[in-house]
GROMACS .gro file of C-alpha atoms in nm:
model
  301
    1UNK     CA    1   0.000   0.000   0.000
    2UNK     CA    2   0.150   0.335  -0.112
    3UNK     CA    3   0.190   0.612   0.141
    4UNK     CA    4  -0.002   0.940   0.083
    5UNK     CA    5   0.191   1.231  -0.067
    6UNK     CA    6   0.302   1.455   0.226
    7UNK     CA    7   0.272   1.768   0.011
    8UNK     CA    8  -0.084   1.689  -0.088
    9UNK     CA    9  -0.182   1.603   0.267
   10UNK     CA   10  -0.029   1.926   0.396
   11UNK     CA   11  -0.218   2.125   0.132
   12UNK     CA   12  -0.541   1.944   0.221
   13UNK     CA   13  -0.500   2.018   0.592
   14UNK     CA   14  -0.423   2.385   0.517
   15UNK     CA   15  -0.727   2.406   0.293
   16UNK     CA   16  -0.954   2.261   0.562
   17UNK     CA   17  -0.815   2.494   0.827
   18UNK     CA   18  -0.862   2.798   0.603
   19UNK     CA   19  -1.216   2.687   0.515
   20UNK     CA   20  -1.309   2.648   0.882
   21UNK     CA   21  -1.162   2.987   0.969
   22UNK     CA   22  -1.349   3.152   0.681
   23UNK     CA   23  -1.673   2.986   0.796
   24UNK     CA   24  -1.629   3.128   1.145
   25UNK     CA   25  -1.543   3.475   1.013
   26UNK     CA   26  -1.836   3.462   0.772
   27UNK     CA   27  -2.066   3.378   1.059
   28UNK     CA   28  -1.942   3.674   1.261
   29UNK     CA   29  -1.979   3.892   0.950
   30UNK     CA   30  -2.338   3.790   0.902
   31UNK     CA   31  -2.416   3.850   1.269
   32UNK     CA   32  -2.251   4.194   1.252
   33UNK     CA   33  -2.438   4.285   0.938
   34UNK     CA   34  -2.772   4.176   1.082
   35UNK     CA   35  -2.728   4.363   1.409
   36UNK     CA   36  -2.632   4.680   1.223
   37UNK     CA   37  -2.962   4.660   1.033
   38UNK     CA   38  -3.191   4.583   1.329
   39UNK     CA   39  -3.092   4.887   1.534
   40UNK     CA   40  -3.376   5.094   1.385
   41UNK     CA   41  -3.645   4.830   1.432
   42UNK     CA   42  -3.928   4.911   1.672
   43UNK     CA   43  -4.026   4.611   1.878
   44UNK     CA   44  -4.365   4.769   1.946
   45UNK     CA   45  -4.452   4.738   1.580
   46UNK     CA   46  -4.577   4.396   1.474
   47UNK     CA   47  -4.409   4.410   1.134
   48UNK     CA   48  -4.070   4.479   1.289
   49UNK     CA   49  -4.117   4.185   1.524
   50UNK     CA   50  -4.185   3.958   1.227
   51UNK     CA   51  -3.876   4.093   1.054
   52UNK     CA   52  -3.666   4.030   1.364
   53UNK     CA   53  -3.803   3.675   1.385
   54UNK     CA   54  -3.705   3.611   1.024
   55UNK     CA   55  -3.358   3.747   1.085
   56UNK     CA   56  -3.319   3.515   1.384
   57UNK     CA   57  -3.420   3.216   1.175
   58UNK     CA   58  -3.176   3.328   0.904
   59UNK     CA   59  -2.891   3.359   1.152
   60UNK     CA   60  -2.974   3.023   1.308
   61UNK     CA   61  -2.996   2.856   0.970
   62UNK     CA   62  -2.695   3.008   0.800
   63UNK     CA   63  -2.449   3.096   1.078
   64UNK     CA   64  -2.538   2.787   1.281
   65UNK     CA   65  -2.476   2.563   0.980
   66UNK     CA   66  -2.142   2.729   0.898
   67UNK     CA   67  -2.025   2.710   1.254
   68UNK     CA   68  -2.134   2.347   1.283
   69UNK     CA   69  -1.934   2.270   0.969
   70UNK     CA   70  -1.637   2.463   1.109
   71UNK     CA   71  -1.668   2.266   1.434
   72UNK     CA   72  -1.658   1.936   1.243
   73UNK     CA   73  -1.355   2.053   1.045
   74UNK     CA   74  -1.172   2.165   1.358
   75UNK     CA   75  -1.248   1.830   1.523
   76UNK     CA   76  -1.114   1.647   1.217
   77UNK     CA   77  -0.801   1.864   1.216
   78UNK     CA   78  -0.752   1.789   1.586
   79UNK     CA   79  -0.765   1.418   1.506
   80UNK     CA   80  -0.510   1.466   1.226
   81UNK     CA   81  -0.269   1.654   1.453
   82UNK     CA   82  -0.320   1.397   1.727
   83UNK     CA   83  -0.240   1.124   1.477
   84UNK     CA   84   0.076   1.309   1.376
   85UNK     CA   85   0.180   1.336   1.738
   86UNK     CA   86   0.126   0.963   1.784
   87UNK     CA   87   0.332   0.891   1.470
   88UNK     CA   88   0.614   1.111   1.598
   89UNK     CA   89   0.603   0.938   1.936
   90UNK     CA   90   0.612   0.599   1.764
   91UNK     CA   91   0.911   0.707   1.552
   92UNK     CA   92   1.089   0.832   1.862
   93UNK     CA   93   1.020   0.501   2.037
   94UNK     CA   94   1.153   0.310   1.736
   95UNK     CA   95   1.468   0.524   1.730
   96UNK     CA   96   1.512   0.475   2.103
   97UNK     CA   97   1.469   0.101   2.058
   98UNK     CA   98   1.728   0.096   1.778
   99UNK     CA   99   1.973   0.285   1.997
  100UNK     CA  100   1.910   0.048   2.287
  101UNK     CA  101   1.954  -0.253   2.055
  102UNK     CA  102   2.286  -0.112   1.930
  103UNK     CA  103   2.400  -0.047   2.286
  104UNK     CA  104   2.293  -0.399   2.386
  105UNK     CA  105   2.482  -0.552   2.092
  106UNK     CA  106   2.788  -0.343   2.174
  107UNK     CA  107   2.775  -0.458   2.536
  108UNK     CA  108   2.733  -0.821   2.429
  109UNK     CA  109   3.028  -0.787   2.192
  110UNK     CA  110   3.242  -0.637   2.468
  111UNK     CA  111   3.147  -0.916   2.708
  112UNK     CA  112   3.212  -1.181   2.444
  113UNK     CA  113   3.550  -1.038   2.347
  114UNK     CA  114   3.650  -1.009   2.710
  115UNK     CA  115   3.577  -1.379   2.762
  116UNK     CA  116   3.730  -1.471   2.425
  117UNK     CA  117   4.065  -1.306   2.492
  118UNK     CA  118   4.080  -1.443   2.844
  119UNK     CA  119   4.033  -1.797   2.711
  120UNK     CA  120   4.279  -1.729   2.429
  121UNK     CA  121   4.542  -1.614   2.678
  122UNK     CA  122   4.478  -1.920   2.894
  123UNK     CA  123   4.514  -2.143   2.588
  124UNK     CA  124   4.837  -1.974   2.476
  125UNK     CA  125   4.985  -2.019   2.823
  126UNK     CA  126   4.894  -2.389   2.810
  127UNK     CA  127   5.064  -2.416   2.470
  128UNK     CA  128   5.379  -2.244   2.600
  129UNK     CA  129   5.403  -2.492   2.886
  130UNK     CA  130   5.407  -2.776   2.633
  131UNK     CA  131   5.642  -2.602   2.388
  132UNK     CA  132   5.902  -2.540   2.661
  133UNK     CA  133   5.864  -2.876   2.832
  134UNK     CA  134   6.203  -3.023   2.928
  135UNK     CA  135   6.379  -2.754   2.726
  136UNK     CA  136   6.235  -2.871   2.393
  137UNK     CA  137   5.918  -2.838   2.190
  138UNK     CA  138   5.674  -3.077   2.352
  139UNK     CA  139   5.460  -3.107   2.038
  140UNK     CA  140   5.762  -3.219   1.835
  141UNK     CA  141   5.844  -3.475   2.103
  142UNK     CA  142   5.486  -3.605   2.099
  143UNK     CA  143   5.502  -3.657   1.724
  144UNK     CA  144   5.837  -3.835   1.749
  145UNK     CA  145   5.710  -4.053   2.033
  146UNK     CA  146   5.398  -4.132   1.829
  147UNK     CA  147   5.610  -4.250   1.537
  148UNK     CA  148   5.823  -4.457   1.776
  149UNK     CA  149   5.511  -4.616   1.924
  150UNK     CA  150   5.388  -4.705   1.576
  151UNK     CA  151   5.727  -4.851   1.485
  152UNK     CA  152   5.725  -5.060   1.802
  153UNK     CA  153   5.376  -5.184   1.718
  154UNK     CA  154   5.488  -5.286   1.369
  155UNK     CA  155   5.786  -5.476   1.510
  156UNK     CA  156   5.564  -5.653   1.758
  157UNK     CA  157   5.321  -5.753   1.483
  158UNK     CA  158   5.614  -5.871   1.271
  159UNK     CA  159   5.744  -6.098   1.547
  160UNK     CA  160   5.400  -6.252   1.584
  161UNK     CA  161   5.373  -6.307   1.211
  162UNK     CA  162   5.091  -6.055   1.167
  163UNK     CA  163   5.065  -5.800   0.887
  164UNK     CA  164   5.264  -5.483   0.942
  165UNK     CA  165   4.981  -5.275   0.795
  166UNK     CA  166   4.830  -5.111   1.099
  167UNK     CA  167   4.457  -5.094   1.148
  168UNK     CA  168   4.266  -4.812   1.317
  169UNK     CA  169   4.280  -4.986   1.655
  170UNK     CA  170   4.660  -5.000   1.637
  171UNK     CA  171   4.682  -4.630   1.557
  172UNK     CA  172   4.448  -4.543   1.845
  173UNK     CA  173   4.637  -4.760   2.092
  174UNK     CA  174   4.972  -4.608   1.994
  175UNK     CA  175   4.843  -4.253   2.021
  176UNK     CA  176   4.678  -4.320   2.358
  177UNK     CA  177   5.013  -4.437   2.493
  178UNK     CA  178   5.171  -4.108   2.387
  179UNK     CA  179   4.877  -3.902   2.510
  180UNK     CA  180   4.881  -4.067   2.851
  181UNK     CA  181   5.250  -3.981   2.893
  182UNK     CA  182   5.168  -3.611   2.834
  183UNK     CA  183   4.822  -3.611   2.990
  184UNK     CA  184   4.895  -3.353   3.263
  185UNK     CA  185   4.973  -3.078   3.014
  186UNK     CA  186   4.803  -3.194   2.695
  187UNK     CA  187   4.460  -3.248   2.849
  188UNK     CA  188   4.449  -2.890   2.983
  189UNK     CA  189   4.570  -2.763   2.647
  190UNK     CA  190   4.304  -2.945   2.444
  191UNK     CA  191   4.019  -2.868   2.682
  192UNK     CA  192   4.099  -2.495   2.683
  193UNK     CA  193   4.130  -2.505   2.304
  194UNK     CA  194   3.791  -2.671   2.258
  195UNK     CA  195   3.627  -2.434   2.506
  196UNK     CA  196   3.766  -2.141   2.307
  197UNK     CA  197   3.637  -2.277   1.976
  198UNK     CA  198   3.296  -2.371   2.113
  199UNK     CA  199   3.258  -2.022   2.260
  200UNK     CA  200   3.329  -1.864   1.922
  201UNK     CA  201   3.104  -2.106   1.736
  202UNK     CA  202   2.811  -2.063   1.975
  203UNK     CA  203   2.826  -1.703   2.095
  204UNK     CA  204   2.993  -1.500   1.821
  205UNK     CA  205   2.797  -1.322   1.550
  206UNK     CA  206   3.103  -1.345   1.323
  207UNK     CA  207   3.284  -1.668   1.419
  208UNK     CA  208   3.513  -1.678   1.114
  209UNK     CA  209   3.668  -1.348   1.215
  210UNK     CA  210   3.756  -1.471   1.564
  211UNK     CA  211   3.875  -1.809   1.438
  212UNK     CA  212   4.111  -1.621   1.208
  213UNK     CA  213   4.252  -1.452   1.519
  214UNK     CA  214   4.324  -1.793   1.673
  215UNK     CA  215   4.486  -1.953   1.367
  216UNK     CA  216   4.808  -1.744   1.354
  217UNK     CA  217   4.886  -1.850   1.712
  218UNK     CA  218   4.890  -2.219   1.616
  219UNK     CA  219   5.219  -2.378   1.511
  220UNK     CA  220   5.241  -2.667   1.264
  221UNK     CA  221   5.335  -2.900   1.549
  222UNK     CA  222   5.026  -2.799   1.745
  223UNK     CA  223   4.795  -2.849   1.449
  224UNK     CA  224   4.950  -3.188   1.382
  225UNK     CA  225   4.883  -3.312   1.737
  226UNK     CA  226   4.533  -3.161   1.731
  227UNK     CA  227   4.471  -3.359   1.410
  228UNK     CA  228   4.564  -3.692   1.567
  229UNK     CA  229   4.395  -3.603   1.894
  230UNK     CA  230   4.066  -3.555   1.707
  231UNK     CA  231   4.093  -3.864   1.488
  232UNK     CA  232   4.246  -4.115   1.727
  233UNK     CA  233   4.153  -4.007   2.078
  234UNK     CA  234   3.874  -3.757   2.132
  235UNK     CA  235   3.644  -3.827   1.831
  236UNK     CA  236   3.417  -3.545   1.945
  237UNK     CA  237   3.163  -3.482   1.667
  238UNK     CA  238   3.111  -3.121   1.767
  239UNK     CA  239   3.486  -3.059   1.766
  240UNK     CA  240   3.508  -3.227   1.426
  241UNK     CA  241   3.227  -3.011   1.287
  242UNK     CA  242   3.393  -2.692   1.412
  243UNK     CA  243   3.724  -2.797   1.259
  244UNK     CA  244   3.561  -2.866   0.922
  245UNK     CA  245   3.350  -2.550   0.923
  246UNK     CA  246   3.639  -2.311   0.995
  247UNK     CA  247   3.935  -2.480   0.828
  248UNK     CA  248   4.130  -2.523   1.152
  249UNK     CA  249   4.374  -2.769   0.995
  250UNK     CA  250   4.473  -2.524   0.725
  251UNK     CA  251   4.834  -2.523   0.852
  252UNK     CA  252   4.854  -2.900   0.890
  253UNK     CA  253   5.189  -3.052   0.790
  254UNK     CA  254   5.061  -3.293   0.527
  255UNK     CA  255   5.402  -3.451   0.476
  256UNK     CA  256   5.415  -3.548   0.841
  257UNK     CA  257   5.074  -3.712   0.807
  258UNK     CA  258   5.186  -3.898   0.494
  259UNK     CA  259   5.485  -4.028   0.689
  260UNK     CA  260   5.239  -4.210   0.916
  261UNK     CA  261   4.933  -4.284   0.702
  262UNK     CA  262   4.791  -4.052   0.434
  263UNK     CA  263   4.451  -4.222   0.460
  264UNK     CA  264   4.391  -4.028   0.782
  265UNK     CA  265   4.342  -3.715   0.569
  266UNK     CA  266   4.035  -3.872   0.410
  267UNK     CA  267   3.851  -3.895   0.743
  268UNK     CA  268   3.776  -3.523   0.737
  269UNK     CA  269   3.610  -3.300   0.481
  270UNK     CA  270   3.835  -3.093   0.255
  271UNK     CA  271   3.707  -2.776   0.422
  272UNK     CA  272   3.903  -2.872   0.735
  273UNK     CA  273   4.226  -2.800   0.544
  274UNK     CA  274   4.114  -2.486   0.360
  275UNK     CA  275   4.095  -2.118   0.451
  276UNK     CA  276   3.744  -2.002   0.534
  277UNK     CA  277   3.643  -1.667   0.381
  278UNK     CA  278   3.460  -1.424   0.604
  279UNK     CA  279   3.090  -1.390   0.537
  280UNK     CA  280   2.892  -1.083   0.634
  281UNK     CA  281   2.513  -1.055   0.627
  282UNK     CA  282   2.285  -0.754   0.642
  283UNK     CA  283   1.975  -0.712   0.860
  284UNK     CA  284   1.762  -0.912   0.616
  285UNK     CA  285   2.002  -1.208   0.629
  286UNK     CA  286   2.145  -1.155   0.280
  287UNK     CA  287   2.516  -1.200   0.232
  288UNK     CA  288   2.712  -0.879   0.183
  289UNK     CA  289   3.038  -0.814   0.010
  290UNK     CA  290   3.340  -0.830   0.245
  291UNK     CA  291   3.399  -0.499   0.417
  292UNK     CA  292   3.675  -0.347   0.617
  293UNK     CA  293   3.679  -0.506   0.960
  294UNK     CA  294   3.573  -0.301   1.257
  295UNK     CA  295   3.816  -0.242   1.540
  296UNK     CA  296   3.819  -0.478   1.835
  297UNK     CA  297   3.724  -0.363   2.181
  298UNK     CA  298   4.020  -0.556   2.316
  299UNK     CA  299   4.362  -0.604   2.161
  300UNK     CA  300   4.579  -0.909   2.151
  301UNK     CA  301   4.925  -0.875   2.277
   0.00000   0.00000   0.00000
C-alpha cells in the first residue's frame, strides 16, 4: 500500500483549516451585518417583530450551519494533529529502541571479546608450557614418540607373524600411549582449546573473524597433534564439525601425516584443510560483500 503524498496532505489540511476559519469569520460577519440593520427596528410594531423573527431564523440557519461545519472541520483537524503526534512518538520510540539494541549488541560484543581473549590467553599459556617442556618443543616430542610407538607396534606384529599394515585400533592404541604420557599438560591444552572454539562457534555473530585470530597463534606442530587427537583419541563430533567449518587444519603438515598414514586425511572434509572466507550478512540475512573489519574492543598482545 503506497503512502499518501506529504505535500498533498499538507495542502489538504491547510485548505480545511482555512475553510473552517473563513466559515467562522463569515458567521461573525453575518451577525454583525444583521445587528447593524436591526438597530432601527421598533419592537412595538408587529411588522418589525416579524422581521426580527425572520432574521433570527436566518442567523440560526446560516451561521449555525457554517459554525457546525467549522466545528466538524476543527475536530477532524484535531484528530489529524493527534495522529501526527502519535506517529512522531512511535518514531521516537523506534529510534530509542534501535539505539538500545545497538547499545545492547555493543555490550554483548564487549562481554564476548573479554571472555574470548581471556580464554585465548589461557590457551596460549597452556601451549607455552608444552612447547618449553624439558627444554624442547613438547609437540615435536609427541610426534616423534607417536612415530616410535607405531614402529614398536609394527615390530611386535612382525614378530607374531601378523601384517605390518596397521589398522585403526593399532593407531588409536599407539596414540593413547603417547597421550597418557603427556596427559597432565596436553589435556588442559586441548580442553581450553575446545572451550575457546565452542565459545566462538556458539556465541559470536562473526565466528570466522575470531577463528582467524586464533589460527596465527597455532604452530604446525600444534595443528598436527590436534589432528591426531581428534581422529584417534577424542572423536568429538562437535569438535570435528567446528574444525571442518572453519578450516582449523589449514596449517597442517601434510608430509608429516603422509609419513604415518595418508589415509587419515580422508577422514575429514576438505574444508578442514582450507581457509574459510569471512561472510557478512545484512539485517535481512542476505550475504554482503566483504567490508573493512571493525576495530576490536580488546587487543591481543
